[in-house]
PDB file of C-alpha atoms in Angstrom:
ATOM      1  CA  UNK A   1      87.126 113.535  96.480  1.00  0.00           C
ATOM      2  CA  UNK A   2      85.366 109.998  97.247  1.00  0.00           C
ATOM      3  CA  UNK A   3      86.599 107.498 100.168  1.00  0.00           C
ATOM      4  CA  UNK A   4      86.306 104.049  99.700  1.00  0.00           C
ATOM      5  CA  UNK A   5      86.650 101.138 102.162  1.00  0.00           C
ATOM      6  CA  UNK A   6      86.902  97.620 101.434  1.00  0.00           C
ATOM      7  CA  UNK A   7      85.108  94.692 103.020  1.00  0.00           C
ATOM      8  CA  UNK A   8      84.629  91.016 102.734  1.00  0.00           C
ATOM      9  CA  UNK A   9      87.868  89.546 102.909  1.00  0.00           C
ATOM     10  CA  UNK A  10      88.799  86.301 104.692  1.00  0.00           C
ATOM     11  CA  UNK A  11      90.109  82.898 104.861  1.00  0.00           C
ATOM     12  CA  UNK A  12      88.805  80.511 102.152  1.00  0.00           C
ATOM     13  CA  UNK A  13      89.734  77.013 100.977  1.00  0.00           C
ATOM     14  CA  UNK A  14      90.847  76.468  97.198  1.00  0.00           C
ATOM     15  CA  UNK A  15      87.811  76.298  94.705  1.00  0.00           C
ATOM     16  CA  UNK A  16      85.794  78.894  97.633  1.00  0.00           C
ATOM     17  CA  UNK A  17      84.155  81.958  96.938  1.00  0.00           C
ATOM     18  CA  UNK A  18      84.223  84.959  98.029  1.00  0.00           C
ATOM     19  CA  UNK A  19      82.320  88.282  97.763  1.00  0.00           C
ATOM     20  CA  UNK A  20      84.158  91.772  98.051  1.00  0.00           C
ATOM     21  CA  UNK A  21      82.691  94.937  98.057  1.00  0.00           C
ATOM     22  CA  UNK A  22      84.029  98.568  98.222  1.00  0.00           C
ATOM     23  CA  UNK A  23      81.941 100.990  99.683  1.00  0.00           C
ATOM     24  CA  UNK A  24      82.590 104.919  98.712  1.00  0.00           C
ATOM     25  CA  UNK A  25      81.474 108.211 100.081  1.00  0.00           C
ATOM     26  CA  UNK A  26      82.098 111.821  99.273  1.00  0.00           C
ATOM     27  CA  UNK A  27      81.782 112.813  95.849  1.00  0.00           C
ATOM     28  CA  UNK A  28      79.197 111.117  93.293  1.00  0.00           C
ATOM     29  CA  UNK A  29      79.905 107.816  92.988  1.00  0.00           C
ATOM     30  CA  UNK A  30      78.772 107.651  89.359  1.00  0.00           C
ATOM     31  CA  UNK A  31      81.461 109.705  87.987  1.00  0.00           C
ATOM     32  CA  UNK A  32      84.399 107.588  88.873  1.00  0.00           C
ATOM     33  CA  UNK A  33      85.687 104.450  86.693  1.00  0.00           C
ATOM     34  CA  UNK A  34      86.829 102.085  89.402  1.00  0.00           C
ATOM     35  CA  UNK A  35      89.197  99.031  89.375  1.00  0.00           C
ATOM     36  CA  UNK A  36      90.675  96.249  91.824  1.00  0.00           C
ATOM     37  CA  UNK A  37      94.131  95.622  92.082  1.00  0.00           C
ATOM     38  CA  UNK A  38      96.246  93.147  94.583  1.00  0.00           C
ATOM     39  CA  UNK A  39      99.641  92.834  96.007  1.00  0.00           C
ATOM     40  CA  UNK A  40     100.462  89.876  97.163  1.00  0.00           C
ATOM     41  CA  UNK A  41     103.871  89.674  99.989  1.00  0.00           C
ATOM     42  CA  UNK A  42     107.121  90.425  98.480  1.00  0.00           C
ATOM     43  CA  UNK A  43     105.037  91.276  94.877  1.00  0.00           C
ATOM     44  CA  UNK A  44     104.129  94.712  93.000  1.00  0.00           C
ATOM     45  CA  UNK A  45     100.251  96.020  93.302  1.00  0.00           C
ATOM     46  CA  UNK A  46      99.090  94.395  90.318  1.00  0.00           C
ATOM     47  CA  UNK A  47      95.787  94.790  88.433  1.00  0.00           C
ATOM     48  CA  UNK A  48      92.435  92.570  88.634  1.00  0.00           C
ATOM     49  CA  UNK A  49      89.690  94.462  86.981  1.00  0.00           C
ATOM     50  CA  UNK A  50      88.128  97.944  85.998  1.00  0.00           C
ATOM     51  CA  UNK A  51      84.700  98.692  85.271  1.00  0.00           C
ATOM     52  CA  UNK A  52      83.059 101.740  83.363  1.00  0.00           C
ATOM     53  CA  UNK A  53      81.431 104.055  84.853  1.00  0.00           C
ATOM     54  CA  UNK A  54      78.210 102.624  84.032  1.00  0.00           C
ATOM     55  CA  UNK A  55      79.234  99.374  84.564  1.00  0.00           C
ATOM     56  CA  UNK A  56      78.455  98.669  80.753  1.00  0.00           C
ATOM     57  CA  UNK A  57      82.319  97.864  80.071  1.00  0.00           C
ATOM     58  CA  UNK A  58      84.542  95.618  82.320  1.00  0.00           C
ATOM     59  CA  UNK A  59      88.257  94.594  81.624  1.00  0.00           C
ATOM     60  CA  UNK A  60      90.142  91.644  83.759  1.00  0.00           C
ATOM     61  CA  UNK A  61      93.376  90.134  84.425  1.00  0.00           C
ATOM     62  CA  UNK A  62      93.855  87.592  82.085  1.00  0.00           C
ATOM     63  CA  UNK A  63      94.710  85.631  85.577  1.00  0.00           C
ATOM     64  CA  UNK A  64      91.475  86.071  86.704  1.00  0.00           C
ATOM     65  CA  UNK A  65      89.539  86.088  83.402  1.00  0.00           C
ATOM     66  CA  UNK A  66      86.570  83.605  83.795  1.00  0.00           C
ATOM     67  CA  UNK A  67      86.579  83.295  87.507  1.00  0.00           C
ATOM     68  CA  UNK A  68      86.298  87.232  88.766  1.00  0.00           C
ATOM     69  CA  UNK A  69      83.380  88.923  88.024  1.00  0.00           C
ATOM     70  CA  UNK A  70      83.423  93.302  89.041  1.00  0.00           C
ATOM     71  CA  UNK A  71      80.526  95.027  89.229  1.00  0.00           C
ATOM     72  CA  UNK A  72      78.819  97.729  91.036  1.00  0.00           C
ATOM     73  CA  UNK A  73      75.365  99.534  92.535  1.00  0.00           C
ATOM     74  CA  UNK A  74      75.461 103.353  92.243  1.00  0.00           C
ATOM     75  CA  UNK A  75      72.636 103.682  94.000  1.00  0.00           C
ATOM     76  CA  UNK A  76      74.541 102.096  96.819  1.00  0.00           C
ATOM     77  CA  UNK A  77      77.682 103.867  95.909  1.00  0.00           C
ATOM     78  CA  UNK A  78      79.563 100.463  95.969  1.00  0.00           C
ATOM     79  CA  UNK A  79      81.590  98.645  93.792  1.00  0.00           C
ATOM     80  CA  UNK A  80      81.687  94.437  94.107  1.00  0.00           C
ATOM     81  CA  UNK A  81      84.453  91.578  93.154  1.00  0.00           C
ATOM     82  CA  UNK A  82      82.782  88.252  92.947  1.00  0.00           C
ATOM     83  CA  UNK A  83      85.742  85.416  92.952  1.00  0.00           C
ATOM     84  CA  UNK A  84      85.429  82.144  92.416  1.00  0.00           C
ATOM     85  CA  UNK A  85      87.066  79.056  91.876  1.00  0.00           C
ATOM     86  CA  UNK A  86      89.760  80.362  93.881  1.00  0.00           C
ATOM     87  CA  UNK A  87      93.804  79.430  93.769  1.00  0.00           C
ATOM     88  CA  UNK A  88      96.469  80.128  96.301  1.00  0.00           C
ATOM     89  CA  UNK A  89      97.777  82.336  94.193  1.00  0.00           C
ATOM     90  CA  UNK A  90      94.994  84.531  94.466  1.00  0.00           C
ATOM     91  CA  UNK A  91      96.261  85.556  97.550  1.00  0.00           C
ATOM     92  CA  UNK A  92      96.929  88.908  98.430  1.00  0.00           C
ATOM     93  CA  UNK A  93      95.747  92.376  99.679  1.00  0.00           C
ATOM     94  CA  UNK A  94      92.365  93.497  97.618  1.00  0.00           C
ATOM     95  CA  UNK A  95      92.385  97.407  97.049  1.00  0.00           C
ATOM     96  CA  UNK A  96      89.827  99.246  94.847  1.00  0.00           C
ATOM     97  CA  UNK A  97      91.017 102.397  93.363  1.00  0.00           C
ATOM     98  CA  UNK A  98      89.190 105.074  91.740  1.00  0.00           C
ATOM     99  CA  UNK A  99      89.573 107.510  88.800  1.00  0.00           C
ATOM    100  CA  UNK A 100      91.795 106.040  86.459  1.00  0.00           C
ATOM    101  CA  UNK A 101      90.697 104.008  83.073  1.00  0.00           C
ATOM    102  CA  UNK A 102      93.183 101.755  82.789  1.00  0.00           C
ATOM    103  CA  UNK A 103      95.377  98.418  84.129  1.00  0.00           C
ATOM    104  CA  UNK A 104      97.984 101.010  85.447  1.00  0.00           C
ATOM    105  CA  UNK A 105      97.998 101.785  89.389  1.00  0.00           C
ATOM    106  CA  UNK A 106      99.769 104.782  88.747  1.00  0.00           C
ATOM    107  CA  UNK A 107      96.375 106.258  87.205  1.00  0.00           C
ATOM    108  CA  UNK A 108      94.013 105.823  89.948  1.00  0.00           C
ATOM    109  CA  UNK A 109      94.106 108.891  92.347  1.00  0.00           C
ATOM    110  CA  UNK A 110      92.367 107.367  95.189  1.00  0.00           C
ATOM    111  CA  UNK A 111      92.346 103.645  96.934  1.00  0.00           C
ATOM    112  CA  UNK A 112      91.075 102.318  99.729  1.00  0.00           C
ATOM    113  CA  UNK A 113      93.095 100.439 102.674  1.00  0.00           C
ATOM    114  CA  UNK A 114      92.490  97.011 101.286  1.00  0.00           C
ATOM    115  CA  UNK A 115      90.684  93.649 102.721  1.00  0.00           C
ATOM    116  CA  UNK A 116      92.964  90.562 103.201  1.00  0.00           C
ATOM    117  CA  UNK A 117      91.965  87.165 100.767  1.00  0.00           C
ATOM    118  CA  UNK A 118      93.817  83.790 101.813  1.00  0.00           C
ATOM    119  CA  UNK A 119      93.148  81.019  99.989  1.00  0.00           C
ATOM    120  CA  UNK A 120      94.512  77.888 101.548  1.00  0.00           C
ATOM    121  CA  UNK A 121      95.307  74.612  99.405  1.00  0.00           C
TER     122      UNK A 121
END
């Protein structure tokens, strides 16, 4: 089974960027579709993006469409969420997940522990 931990996170001002990155270990990284999701307080985990497992097919949020870009190095074993153009209402806890295919949490087997974004207004 892979691990993955989250990094990157912080405190950013509205219209910021920020870079997050997942790094995974254990099992081949390759073989795994992987996603973002994000709960925000008081809110359900909801989903971001997923990308293919050879990065040649990505799906977003339509909240996040055109700002968000997921990618990912398997050489490095690590997946990536550039954000920009960011709202307070991007808020939230960042997890990635791996092993599902879908927008569903409840298909992804395995998530990381998550990396805190504020955006401030």
């Amino acid at each position: 089974q892979v691990q993955l931990v989250e990094s990157g996170g912080g405190l950013v001002q509205a219209g910021g960027s920020l870079r997050l990155s997942c790094a995974a270990s254990g099992r081949a990284f390759s073989i795994y579709n992987m996603a973002w999701f994000r709960q925000a307080p008081g809110k359900e985990r909801e989903f971001v993006a997923t990308i293919s497992r050879n990065g040649g097919i990505t799906t977003y949020a339509d909240s996040v469409k055109g700002r968000f870009t997921i990618s990912r190095d398997n050489a490095k074993s690590t997946l990536y969420l550039q954000m920009n153009s960011l709202k307070p209402e991007d808020t939230a806890v960042y997890y990635c997940a791996a092993g599902g295919s879908g927008w569903s949490r409840n298909d992804y087997a395995t998530w990381g522990q998550g990396t805190q974004v504020t955006v401030s207004s």
